Coordinates of C-alpha atoms in Angstrom, one line a residue:
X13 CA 208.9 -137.6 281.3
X14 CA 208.2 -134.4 282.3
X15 CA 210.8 -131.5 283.4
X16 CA 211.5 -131.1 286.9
X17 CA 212.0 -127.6 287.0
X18 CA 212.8 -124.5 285.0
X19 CA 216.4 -122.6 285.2
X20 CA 215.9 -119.4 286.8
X21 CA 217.8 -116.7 288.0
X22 CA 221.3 -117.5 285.9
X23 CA 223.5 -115.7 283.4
X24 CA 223.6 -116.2 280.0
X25 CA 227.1 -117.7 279.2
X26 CA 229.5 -114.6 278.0
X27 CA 229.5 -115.3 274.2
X28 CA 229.4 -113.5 270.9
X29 CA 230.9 -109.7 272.2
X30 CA 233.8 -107.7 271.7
X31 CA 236.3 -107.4 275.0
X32 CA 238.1 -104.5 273.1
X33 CA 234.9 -102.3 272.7
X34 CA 233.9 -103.6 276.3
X35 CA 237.1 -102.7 277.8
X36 CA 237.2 -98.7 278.4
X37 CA 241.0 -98.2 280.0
X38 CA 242.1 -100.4 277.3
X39 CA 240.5 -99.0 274.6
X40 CA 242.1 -95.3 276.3
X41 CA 245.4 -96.7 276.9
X42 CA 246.1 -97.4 273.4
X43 CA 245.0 -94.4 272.0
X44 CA 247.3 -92.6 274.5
X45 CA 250.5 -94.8 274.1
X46 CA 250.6 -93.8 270.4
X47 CA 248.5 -97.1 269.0
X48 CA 245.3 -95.5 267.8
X49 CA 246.0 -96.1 264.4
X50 CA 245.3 -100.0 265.0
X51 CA 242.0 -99.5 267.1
X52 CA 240.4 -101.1 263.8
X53 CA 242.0 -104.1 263.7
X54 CA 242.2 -104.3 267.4
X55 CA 238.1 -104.1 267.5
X56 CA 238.1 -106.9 264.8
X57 CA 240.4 -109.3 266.3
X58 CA 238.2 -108.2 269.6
X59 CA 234.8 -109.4 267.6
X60 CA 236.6 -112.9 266.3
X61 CA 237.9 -113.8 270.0
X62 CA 234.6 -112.8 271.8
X63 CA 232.8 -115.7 269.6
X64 CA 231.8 -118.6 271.0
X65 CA 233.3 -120.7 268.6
X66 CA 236.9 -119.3 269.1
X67 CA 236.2 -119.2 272.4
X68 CA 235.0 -122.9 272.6
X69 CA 238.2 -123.6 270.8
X70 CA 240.5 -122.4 274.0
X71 CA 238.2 -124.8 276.1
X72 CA 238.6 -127.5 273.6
X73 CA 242.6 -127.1 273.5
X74 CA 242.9 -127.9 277.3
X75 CA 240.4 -130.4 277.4
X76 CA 242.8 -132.0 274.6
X77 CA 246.5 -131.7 275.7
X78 CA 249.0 -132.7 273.6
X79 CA 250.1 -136.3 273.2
X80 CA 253.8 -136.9 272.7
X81 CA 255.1 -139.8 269.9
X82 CA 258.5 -140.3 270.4
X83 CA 258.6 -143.1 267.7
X84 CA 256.6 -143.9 264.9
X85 CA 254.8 -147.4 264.3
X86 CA 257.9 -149.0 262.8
X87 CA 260.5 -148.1 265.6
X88 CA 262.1 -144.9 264.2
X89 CA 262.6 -142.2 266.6
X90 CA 260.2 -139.3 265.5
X91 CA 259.9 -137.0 268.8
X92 CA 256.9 -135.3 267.4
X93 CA 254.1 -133.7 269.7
X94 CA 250.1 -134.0 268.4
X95 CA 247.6 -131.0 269.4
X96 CA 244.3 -130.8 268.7
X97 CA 243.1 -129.5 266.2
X98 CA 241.9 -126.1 267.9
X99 CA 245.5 -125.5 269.6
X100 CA 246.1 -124.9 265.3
X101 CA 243.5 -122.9 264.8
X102 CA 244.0 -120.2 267.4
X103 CA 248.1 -120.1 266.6
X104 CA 246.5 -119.7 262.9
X105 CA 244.5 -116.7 264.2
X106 CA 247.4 -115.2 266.6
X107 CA 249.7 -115.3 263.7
X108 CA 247.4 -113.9 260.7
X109 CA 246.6 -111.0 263.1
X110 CA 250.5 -110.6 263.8
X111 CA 251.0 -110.9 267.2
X112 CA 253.9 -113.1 266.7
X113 CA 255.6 -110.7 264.6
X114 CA 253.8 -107.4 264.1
X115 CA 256.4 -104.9 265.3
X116 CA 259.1 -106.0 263.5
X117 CA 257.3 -106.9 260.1
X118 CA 255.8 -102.8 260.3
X119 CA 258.0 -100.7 262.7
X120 CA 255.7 -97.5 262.6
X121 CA 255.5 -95.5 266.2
X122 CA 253.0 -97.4 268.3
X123 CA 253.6 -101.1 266.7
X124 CA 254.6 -102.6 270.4
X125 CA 251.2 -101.0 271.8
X126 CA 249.2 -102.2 269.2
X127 CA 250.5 -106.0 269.6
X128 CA 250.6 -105.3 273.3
X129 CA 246.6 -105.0 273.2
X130 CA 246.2 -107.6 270.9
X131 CA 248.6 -110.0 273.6
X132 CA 246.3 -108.5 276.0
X133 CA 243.0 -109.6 274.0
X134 CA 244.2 -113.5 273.1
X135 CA 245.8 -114.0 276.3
X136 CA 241.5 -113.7 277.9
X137 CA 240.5 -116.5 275.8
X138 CA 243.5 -118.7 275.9
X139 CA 247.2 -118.6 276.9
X140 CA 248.9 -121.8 276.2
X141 CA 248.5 -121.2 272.5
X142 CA 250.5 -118.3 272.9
X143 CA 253.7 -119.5 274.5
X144 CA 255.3 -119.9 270.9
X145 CA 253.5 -116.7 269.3
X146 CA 255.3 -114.7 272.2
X147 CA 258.3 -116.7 271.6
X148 CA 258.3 -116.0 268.4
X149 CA 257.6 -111.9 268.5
X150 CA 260.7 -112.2 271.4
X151 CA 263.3 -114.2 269.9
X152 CA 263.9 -111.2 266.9
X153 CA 266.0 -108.6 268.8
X154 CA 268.4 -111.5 270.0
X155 CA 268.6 -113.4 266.5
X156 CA 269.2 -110.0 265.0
X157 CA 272.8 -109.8 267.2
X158 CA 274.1 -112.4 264.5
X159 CA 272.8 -111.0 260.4
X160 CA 272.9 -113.7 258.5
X161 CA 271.1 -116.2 260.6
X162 CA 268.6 -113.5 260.9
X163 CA 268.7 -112.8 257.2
X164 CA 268.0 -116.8 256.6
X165 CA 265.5 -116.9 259.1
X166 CA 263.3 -113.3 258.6
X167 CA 261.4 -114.0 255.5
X168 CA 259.7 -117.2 257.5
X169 CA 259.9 -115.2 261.0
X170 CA 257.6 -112.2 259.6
X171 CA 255.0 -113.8 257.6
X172 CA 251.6 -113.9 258.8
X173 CA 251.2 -117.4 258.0
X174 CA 251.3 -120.7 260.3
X175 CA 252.5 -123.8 259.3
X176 CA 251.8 -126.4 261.3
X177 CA 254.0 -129.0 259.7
X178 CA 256.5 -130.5 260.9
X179 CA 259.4 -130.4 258.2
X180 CA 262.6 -128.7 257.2
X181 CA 261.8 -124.7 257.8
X182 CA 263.2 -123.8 254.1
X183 CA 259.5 -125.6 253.0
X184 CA 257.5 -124.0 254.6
X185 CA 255.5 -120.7 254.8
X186 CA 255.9 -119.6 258.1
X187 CA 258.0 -120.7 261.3
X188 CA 257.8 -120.6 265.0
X189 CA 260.6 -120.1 267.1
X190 CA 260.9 -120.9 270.8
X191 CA 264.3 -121.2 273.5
X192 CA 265.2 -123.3 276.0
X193 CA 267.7 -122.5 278.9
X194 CA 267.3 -123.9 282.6
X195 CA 268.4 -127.3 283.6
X196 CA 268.0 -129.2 285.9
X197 CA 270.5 -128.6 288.5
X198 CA 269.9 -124.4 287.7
X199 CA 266.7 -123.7 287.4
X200 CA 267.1 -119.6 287.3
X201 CA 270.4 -120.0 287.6
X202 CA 271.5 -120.1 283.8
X203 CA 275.0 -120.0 284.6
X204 CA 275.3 -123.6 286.4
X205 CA 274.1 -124.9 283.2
X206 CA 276.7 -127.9 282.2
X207 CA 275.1 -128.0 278.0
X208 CA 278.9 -128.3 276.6
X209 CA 279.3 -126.9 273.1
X210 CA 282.2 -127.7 271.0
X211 CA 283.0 -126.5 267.4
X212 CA 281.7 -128.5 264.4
X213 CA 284.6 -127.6 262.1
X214 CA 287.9 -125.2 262.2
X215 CA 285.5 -122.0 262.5
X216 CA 284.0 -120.8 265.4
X217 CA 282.7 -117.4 266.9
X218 CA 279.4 -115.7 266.2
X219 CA 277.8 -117.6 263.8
X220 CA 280.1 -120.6 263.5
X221 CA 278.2 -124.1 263.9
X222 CA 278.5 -126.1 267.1
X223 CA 277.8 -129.7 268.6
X224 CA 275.6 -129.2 271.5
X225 CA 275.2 -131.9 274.0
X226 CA 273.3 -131.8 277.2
X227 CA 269.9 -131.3 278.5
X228 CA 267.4 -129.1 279.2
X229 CA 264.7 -129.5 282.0
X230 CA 262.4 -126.9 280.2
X231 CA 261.6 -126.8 277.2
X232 CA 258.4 -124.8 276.2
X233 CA 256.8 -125.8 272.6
X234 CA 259.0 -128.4 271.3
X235 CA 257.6 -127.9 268.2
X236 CA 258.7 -125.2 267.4
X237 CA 261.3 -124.8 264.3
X238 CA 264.3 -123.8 266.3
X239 CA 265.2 -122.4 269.9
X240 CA 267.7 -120.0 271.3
X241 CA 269.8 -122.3 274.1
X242 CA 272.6 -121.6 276.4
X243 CA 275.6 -124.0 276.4
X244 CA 278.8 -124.0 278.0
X245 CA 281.6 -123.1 274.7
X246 CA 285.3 -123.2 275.2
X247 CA 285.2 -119.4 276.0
X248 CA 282.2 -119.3 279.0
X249 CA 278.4 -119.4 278.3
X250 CA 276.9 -118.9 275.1
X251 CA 273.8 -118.3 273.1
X252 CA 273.2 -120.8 269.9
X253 CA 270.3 -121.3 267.7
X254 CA 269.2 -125.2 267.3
X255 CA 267.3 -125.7 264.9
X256 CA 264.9 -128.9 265.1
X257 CA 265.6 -130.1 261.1
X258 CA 269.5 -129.5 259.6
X259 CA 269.5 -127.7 256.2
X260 CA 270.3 -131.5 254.5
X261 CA 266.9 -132.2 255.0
X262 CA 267.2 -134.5 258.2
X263 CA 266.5 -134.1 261.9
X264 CA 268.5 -132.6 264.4
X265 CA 269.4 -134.4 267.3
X266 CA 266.8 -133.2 269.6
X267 CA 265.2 -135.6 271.4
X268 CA 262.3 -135.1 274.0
X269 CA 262.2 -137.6 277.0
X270 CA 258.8 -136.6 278.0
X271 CA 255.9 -133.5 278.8
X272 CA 255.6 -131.8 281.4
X273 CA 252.6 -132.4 284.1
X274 CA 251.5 -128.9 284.8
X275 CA 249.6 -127.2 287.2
X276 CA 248.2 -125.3 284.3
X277 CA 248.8 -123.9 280.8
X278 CA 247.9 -127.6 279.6
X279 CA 246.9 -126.9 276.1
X280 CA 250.7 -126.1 275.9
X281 CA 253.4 -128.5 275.6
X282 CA 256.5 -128.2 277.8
X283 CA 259.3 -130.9 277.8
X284 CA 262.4 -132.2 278.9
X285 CA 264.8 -132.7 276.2
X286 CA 268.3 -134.0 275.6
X287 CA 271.4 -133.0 273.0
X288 CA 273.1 -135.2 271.5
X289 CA 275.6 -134.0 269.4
X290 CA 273.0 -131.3 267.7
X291 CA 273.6 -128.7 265.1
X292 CA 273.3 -125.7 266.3
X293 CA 275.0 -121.7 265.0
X294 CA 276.6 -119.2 267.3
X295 CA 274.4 -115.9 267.9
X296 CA 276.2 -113.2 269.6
X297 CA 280.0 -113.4 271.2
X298 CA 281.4 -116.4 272.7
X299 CA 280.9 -116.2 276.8
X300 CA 278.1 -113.6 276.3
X301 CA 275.5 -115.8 276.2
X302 CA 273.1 -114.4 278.9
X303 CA 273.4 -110.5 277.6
X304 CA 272.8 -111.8 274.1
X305 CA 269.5 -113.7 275.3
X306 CA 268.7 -111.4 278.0
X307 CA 266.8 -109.0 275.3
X308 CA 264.2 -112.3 274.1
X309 CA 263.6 -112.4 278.0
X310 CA 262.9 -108.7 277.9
X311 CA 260.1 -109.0 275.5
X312 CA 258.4 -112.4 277.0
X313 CA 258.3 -110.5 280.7
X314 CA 256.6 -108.0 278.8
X315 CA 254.0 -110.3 277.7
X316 CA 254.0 -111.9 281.3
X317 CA 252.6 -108.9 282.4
X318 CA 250.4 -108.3 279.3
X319 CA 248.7 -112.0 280.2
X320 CA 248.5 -111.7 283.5
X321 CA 246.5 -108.3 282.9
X322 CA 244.3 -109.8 280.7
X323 CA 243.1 -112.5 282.8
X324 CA 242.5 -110.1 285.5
X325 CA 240.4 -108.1 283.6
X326 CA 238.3 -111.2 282.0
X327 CA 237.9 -112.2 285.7
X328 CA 236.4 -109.1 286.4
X329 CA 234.2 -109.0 283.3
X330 CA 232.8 -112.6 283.9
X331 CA 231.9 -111.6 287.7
X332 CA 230.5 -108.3 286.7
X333 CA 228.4 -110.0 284.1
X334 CA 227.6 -112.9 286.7
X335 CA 226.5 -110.1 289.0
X336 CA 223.7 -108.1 286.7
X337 CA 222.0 -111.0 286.6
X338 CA 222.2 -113.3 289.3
X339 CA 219.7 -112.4 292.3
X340 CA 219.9 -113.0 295.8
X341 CA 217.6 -112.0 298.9
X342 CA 215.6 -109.7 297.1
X343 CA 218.1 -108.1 294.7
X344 CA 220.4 -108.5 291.8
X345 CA 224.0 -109.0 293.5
X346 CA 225.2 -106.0 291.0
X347 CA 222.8 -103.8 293.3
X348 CA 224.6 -105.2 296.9
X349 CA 226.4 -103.1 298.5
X350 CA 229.5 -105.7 299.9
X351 CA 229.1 -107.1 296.2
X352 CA 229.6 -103.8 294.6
X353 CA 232.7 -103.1 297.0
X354 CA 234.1 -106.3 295.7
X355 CA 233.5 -106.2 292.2
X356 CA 234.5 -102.5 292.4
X357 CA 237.9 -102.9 294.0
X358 CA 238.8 -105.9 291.1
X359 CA 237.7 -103.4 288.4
X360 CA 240.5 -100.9 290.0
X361 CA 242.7 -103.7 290.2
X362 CA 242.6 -104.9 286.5
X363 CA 242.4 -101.1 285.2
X364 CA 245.5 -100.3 287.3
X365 CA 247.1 -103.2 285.9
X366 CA 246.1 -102.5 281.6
X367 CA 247.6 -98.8 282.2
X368 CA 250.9 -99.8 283.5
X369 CA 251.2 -102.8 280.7
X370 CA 250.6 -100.5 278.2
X371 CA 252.9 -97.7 279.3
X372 CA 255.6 -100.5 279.3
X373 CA 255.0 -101.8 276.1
X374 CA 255.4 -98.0 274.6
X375 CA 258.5 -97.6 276.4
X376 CA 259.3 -100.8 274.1
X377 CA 258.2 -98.3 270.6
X378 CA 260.2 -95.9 272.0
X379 CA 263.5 -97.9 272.7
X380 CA 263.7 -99.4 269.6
X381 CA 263.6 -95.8 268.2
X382 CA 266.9 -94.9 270.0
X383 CA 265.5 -93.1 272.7
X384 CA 268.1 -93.9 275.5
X385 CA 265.5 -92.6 278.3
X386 CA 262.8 -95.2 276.7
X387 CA 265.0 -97.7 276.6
X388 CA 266.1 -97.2 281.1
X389 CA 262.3 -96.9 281.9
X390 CA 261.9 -100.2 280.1
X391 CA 264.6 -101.8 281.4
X392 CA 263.6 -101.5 284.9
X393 CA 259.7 -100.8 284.3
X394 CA 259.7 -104.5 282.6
X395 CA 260.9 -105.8 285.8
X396 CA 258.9 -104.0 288.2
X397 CA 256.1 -104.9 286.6
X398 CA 256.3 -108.5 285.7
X399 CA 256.5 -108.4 289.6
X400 CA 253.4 -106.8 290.7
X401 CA 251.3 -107.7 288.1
X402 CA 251.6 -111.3 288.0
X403 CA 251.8 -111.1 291.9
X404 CA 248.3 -109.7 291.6
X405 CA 246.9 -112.0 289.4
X406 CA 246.2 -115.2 291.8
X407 CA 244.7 -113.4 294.6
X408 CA 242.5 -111.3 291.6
X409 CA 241.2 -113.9 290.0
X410 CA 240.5 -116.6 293.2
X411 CA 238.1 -113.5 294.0
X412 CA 236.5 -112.8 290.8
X413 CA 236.0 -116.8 290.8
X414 CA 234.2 -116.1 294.6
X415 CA 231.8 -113.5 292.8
X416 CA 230.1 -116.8 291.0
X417 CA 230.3 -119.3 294.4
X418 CA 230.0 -122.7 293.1
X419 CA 228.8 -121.9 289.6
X420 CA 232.7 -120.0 289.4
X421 CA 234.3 -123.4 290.5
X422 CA 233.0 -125.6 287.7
X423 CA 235.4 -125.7 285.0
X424 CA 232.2 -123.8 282.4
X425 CA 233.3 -121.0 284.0
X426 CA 236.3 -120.8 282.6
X427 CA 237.8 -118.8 285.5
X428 CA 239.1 -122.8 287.2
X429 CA 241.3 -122.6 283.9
X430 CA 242.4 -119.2 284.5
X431 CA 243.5 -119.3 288.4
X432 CA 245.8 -122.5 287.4
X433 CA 247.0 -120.3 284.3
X434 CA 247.5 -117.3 286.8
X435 CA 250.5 -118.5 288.8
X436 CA 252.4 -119.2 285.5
X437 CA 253.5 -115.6 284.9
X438 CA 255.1 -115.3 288.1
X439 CA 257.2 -118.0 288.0
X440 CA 258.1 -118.1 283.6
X441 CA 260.9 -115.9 283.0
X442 CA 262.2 -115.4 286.3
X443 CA 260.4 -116.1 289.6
X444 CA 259.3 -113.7 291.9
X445 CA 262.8 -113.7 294.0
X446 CA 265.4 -113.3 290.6
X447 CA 263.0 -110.3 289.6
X448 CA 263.4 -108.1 293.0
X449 CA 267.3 -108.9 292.2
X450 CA 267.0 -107.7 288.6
X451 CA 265.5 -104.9 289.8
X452 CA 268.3 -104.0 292.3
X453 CA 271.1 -105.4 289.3
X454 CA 269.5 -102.8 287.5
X455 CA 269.7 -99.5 290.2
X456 CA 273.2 -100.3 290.9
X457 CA 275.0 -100.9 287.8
X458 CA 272.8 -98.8 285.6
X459 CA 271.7 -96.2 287.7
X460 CA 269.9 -94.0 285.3
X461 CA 267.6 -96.9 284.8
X462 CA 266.1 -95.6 288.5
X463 CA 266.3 -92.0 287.1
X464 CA 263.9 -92.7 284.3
X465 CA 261.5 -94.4 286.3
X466 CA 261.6 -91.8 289.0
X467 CA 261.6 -89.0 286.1
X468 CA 258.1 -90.7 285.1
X469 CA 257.2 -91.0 288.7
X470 CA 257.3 -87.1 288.9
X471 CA 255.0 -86.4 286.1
X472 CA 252.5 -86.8 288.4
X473 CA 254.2 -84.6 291.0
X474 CA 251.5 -82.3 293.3
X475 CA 248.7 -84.7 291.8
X476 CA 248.1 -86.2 294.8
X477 CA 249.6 -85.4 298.4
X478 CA 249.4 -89.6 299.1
X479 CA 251.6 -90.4 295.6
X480 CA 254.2 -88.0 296.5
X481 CA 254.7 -89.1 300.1
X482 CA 255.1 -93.0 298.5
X483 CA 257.1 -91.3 295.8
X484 CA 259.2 -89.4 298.8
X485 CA 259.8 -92.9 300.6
X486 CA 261.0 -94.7 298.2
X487 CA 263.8 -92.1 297.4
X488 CA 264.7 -92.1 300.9
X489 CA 264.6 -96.3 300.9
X490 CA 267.0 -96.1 297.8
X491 CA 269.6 -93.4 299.6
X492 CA 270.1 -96.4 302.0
X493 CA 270.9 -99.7 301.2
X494 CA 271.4 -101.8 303.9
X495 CA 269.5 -104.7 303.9
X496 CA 268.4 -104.0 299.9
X497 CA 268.5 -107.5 299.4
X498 CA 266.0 -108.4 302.4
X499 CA 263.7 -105.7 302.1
X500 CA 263.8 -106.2 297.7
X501 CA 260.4 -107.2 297.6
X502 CA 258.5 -104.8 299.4
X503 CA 260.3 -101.9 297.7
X504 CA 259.5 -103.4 294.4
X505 CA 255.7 -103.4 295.3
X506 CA 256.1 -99.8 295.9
X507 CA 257.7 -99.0 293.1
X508 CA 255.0 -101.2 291.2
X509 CA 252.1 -99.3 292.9
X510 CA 253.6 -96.0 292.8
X511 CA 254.3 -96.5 288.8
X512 CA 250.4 -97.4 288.4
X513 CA 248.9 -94.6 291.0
X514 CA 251.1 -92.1 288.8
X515 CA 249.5 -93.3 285.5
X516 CA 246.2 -93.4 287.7
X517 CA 245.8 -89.6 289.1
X518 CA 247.1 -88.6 285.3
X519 CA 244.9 -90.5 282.9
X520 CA 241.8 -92.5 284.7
X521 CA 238.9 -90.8 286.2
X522 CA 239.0 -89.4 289.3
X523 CA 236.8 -92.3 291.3
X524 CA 239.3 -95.0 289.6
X525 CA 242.7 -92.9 290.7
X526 CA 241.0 -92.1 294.3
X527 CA 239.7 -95.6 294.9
X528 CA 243.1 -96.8 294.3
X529 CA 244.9 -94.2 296.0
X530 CA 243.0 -94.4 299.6
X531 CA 243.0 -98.2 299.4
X532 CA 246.6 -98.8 298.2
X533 CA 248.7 -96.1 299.2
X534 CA 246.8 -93.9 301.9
X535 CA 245.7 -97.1 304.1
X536 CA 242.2 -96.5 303.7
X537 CA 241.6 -100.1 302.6
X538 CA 242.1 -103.8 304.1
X539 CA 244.1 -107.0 302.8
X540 CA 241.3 -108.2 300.9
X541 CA 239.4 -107.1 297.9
X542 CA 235.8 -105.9 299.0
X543 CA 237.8 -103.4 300.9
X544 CA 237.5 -99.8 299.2
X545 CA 236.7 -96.9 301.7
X546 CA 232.9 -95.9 301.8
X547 CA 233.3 -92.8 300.3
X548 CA 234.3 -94.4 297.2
X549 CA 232.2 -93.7 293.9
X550 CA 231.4 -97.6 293.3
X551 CA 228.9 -96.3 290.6
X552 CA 231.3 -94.6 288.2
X553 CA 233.6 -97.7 288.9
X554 CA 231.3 -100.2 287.8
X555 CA 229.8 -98.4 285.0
X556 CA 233.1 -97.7 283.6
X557 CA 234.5 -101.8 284.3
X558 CA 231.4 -103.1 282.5
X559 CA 228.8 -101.5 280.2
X560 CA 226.4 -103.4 278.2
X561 CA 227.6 -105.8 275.7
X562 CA 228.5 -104.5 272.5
X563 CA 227.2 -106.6 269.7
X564 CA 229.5 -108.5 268.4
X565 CA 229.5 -107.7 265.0
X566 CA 229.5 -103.8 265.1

């Protein structure tokens, strides 16, 4: 039987490059935030995940989702989760390249960049994986409140190695660690949890053992070796850490009822779990439990915004790739002009995001060096931008899907995955709402949070007449605060787009900061993407977002 016709006129499948070489601002932004030293191992880990076979194992991990066994074949209760087999292999690679635990394992200057970019790079090919690995890298500065459990745990926390096995963590080579704190009658609201804690013995305080009972409605990776949870002690609401074997060898009482049915992030498992009577040791001061695990939440918002960014930009590069070699009515849809407009405006969009993700994540370096100015602009930088960026993400990648038409809504694309994955961020680690509050929280009882960000706000003073009347407004909006609460989210996105035009008109090219200038902050631009002003430079744009492939090997 013969063929019926011949393919024409379709991309190759984006395979076998590296998305580090590919990606200019990113490649920029980590020399300037102090992370150059890594660029070599960030353009290695860059060839490995633009593979086809790594990247056919993120397709094969949500094809697969995890099966929970509560009980083995004989009856006994075993509340074990099976992945496949790929789900294993890219934690494997996450954790030999350190993204887990890089920073604290080699504290040199730049160490949060570095791991930022290599979030940024994994998160492209396949997020659910990474749930535990940014768990994991997050759960250090709030174990580290209580020494010795940290000393116990650090040897198995910092190893590059993954052990997939599910056993007692003093046998194995490496461990995962994950938390669990809204219920159901909370959600966001940690404080209406009703997880009652007693202690196990005469000692309690920091680092005294407890019997926790109770549930929790979330529970990301269940497989993890231990959590950070909030329960309700005798002395207000307190951080513990349960781990999921006791050190006699035998199983906690953790017990998961079932796995969640998500929207996305399906390679991932997230469960419900109960607490019945379980182990679990005191981190921080009794009643202090959300300041104590407020700084793991830091650090995952961080990497909310360092996902969100990354699918972004891998929209962007699948449509421009989609676009240099797809033709319709007489030319190749990279050459149309509405199509370059389009293409052009999510190229701003994902570059504006990688330069404010980065800047964040050195204001992490920084903090952790003791500088107290670092430490405010992160504070309230986090927040503003796990915001706006995850905000963005829907919208940006619904578009970038449009760029393909029907060939983008078939799940080879990839980008299907990616816009279920892309509401996620907004909604893990506080929802949109408790963000704008946090950010508010934030101005009012630590004001010099505000003064740091508005101190990096003026480094771009005289720059650009448009920034400084945005920068202008919001220092009026902040001198009045009536109705802060009502208008929260609006000033937020200002002080989300101000933060990335400032970083724009300093360190992108001029047709990059302008594009996003005129269409963002000057009203030269509509709701939409496709929307840039005419005078924009579209070609410095696109040949910047997307140059040829770089070979994969180089």
């Amino acid at each position: 039987m013969g063929e019926t016709h011949e393919v024409l006129n379709q991309a190759a499948p984006l395979v076998d490059y590296n998305p580090f070489e590919a990606d200019r601002a990113l490649v920029e932004a980590v020399r300037r935030e102090g992370g150059g030293w890594g660029e070599d191992r960030l353009r290695e880990l860059g060839r490995v995940l633009g593979s086809a076979e790594v990247q056919a194992w993120g397709v094969q991990a949500n094809q697969s989702p995890p099966v929970l066994r509560t009980h083995d074949r004989y009856g006994h209760r075993i509340d074990e989760v099976e992945f496949h087999p790929a789900w294993h292999q890219l934690i494997e690679l996450s954790c030999r390249y350190g993204i887990h635990s890089g920073p604290w394992r080699d504290p040199q200057p730049g160490a949060h960049v570095v791991r930022a970019a290599m979030m940024l790079l994994a998160s492209a090919n396949e997020y659910g994986h990474l749930c535990p690995v940014s768990m994991t890298y997050s759960v250090v500065p709030a174990l580290r409140k209580q020494p010795e459990l940290y000393a116990a745990w650090e040897p198995k926390l910092l190893t590059t190695a993954y052990d997939k096995r599910f056993m007692p963590a003093s046998g194995k080579t490496g461990v995962l660690l994950g938390m669990a704190m809204t219920e159901k009658q909370g959600g966001s609201d940690v404080r209406a949890n009703t997880t009652q804690a007693t202690p196990a013995g005469e000692a309690t305080g920091p680092g005294a053992e407890y019997l926790i009972t109770g549930h929790k409605w979330f529970c990301s990776a269940p497989m993890c070796d231990g959590f950070l949870i909030l329960a309700q002690a005798p002395g207000g609401l307190t951080c513990f850490l349960l781990p999921r074997w006791l050190p006699d060898g035998t199983r906690n009482r953790f017990f998961i009822q079932r796995l969640k049915d998500k929207l996305g992030n399906r390679s991932n498992a997230s469960s419900e779990v109960e607490f019945e009577r379980a182990h679990a040791w005191m981190v921080g001061g009794e009643g202090r439990g959300v300041p104590t695990i407020i700084e793991m939440a830091n650090h995952t918002r961080l990497d909310c915004v360092l996902s969100s960014t990354a699918m972004m930009r891998h929209a962007t590069a699948q449509a421009l790739h989609h676009a240099q070699f797809r033709a319709a009515f007489g030319k190749k849809l990279i050459d149309k002009p509405l199509a370059r407009n389009v293409m052009a405006d999510l190229a701003v969009e994902a570059e504006a995001a990688t330069h404010l993700a980065l800047r964040v994540a050195r204001a992490y370096d920084a903090s952790h060096h003791a500088d107290e100015q670092a430490a405010a602009f992160r504070r309230i930088s986090t927040a503003v931008a796990k915001y706006w960026v995850c905000k963005r993400a829907p919208v940006h990648i619904v578009e970038a899907l449009e760029c393909l038409g029907g060939a983008g809504y078939v799940e080879e694309s990839m980008l299907p995955r990616m816009y279920r994955e892309a509401p996620l961020n907004s909604i893990w680690e506080g929802s949109g709402n408790v963000i704008c509050l946090d950010v508010l929280r934030a101005m009012t009882r630590e004001p010099y949070t505000f003064d740091a960000l508005e101190a990096e706000l003026k480094l771009a003073a005289g720059a650009d007449r448009r920034l400084d009347a945005l920068v202008d407004q919001i220092a009026d909006e902040v001198a009045v605060r009536d109705d802060f609460e009502l208008r929260a989210r609006r000033f937020v996105e200002k002080l989300g787009l101000a933060l990335q035009a400032s970083l724009l008109v300093r360190h992108a090219p001029p047709a990059v900061a302008d594009a996003f200038v005129a269409s963002r902050l000057g009203g030269d631009g509509g709701r939409a993407f496709g929307t840039l002003p005419p005078a924009t430079d579209f070609t410095a744009i696109l040949e910047r977002a997307w140059t040829p492939l770089a070979p994969a090997g180089r």
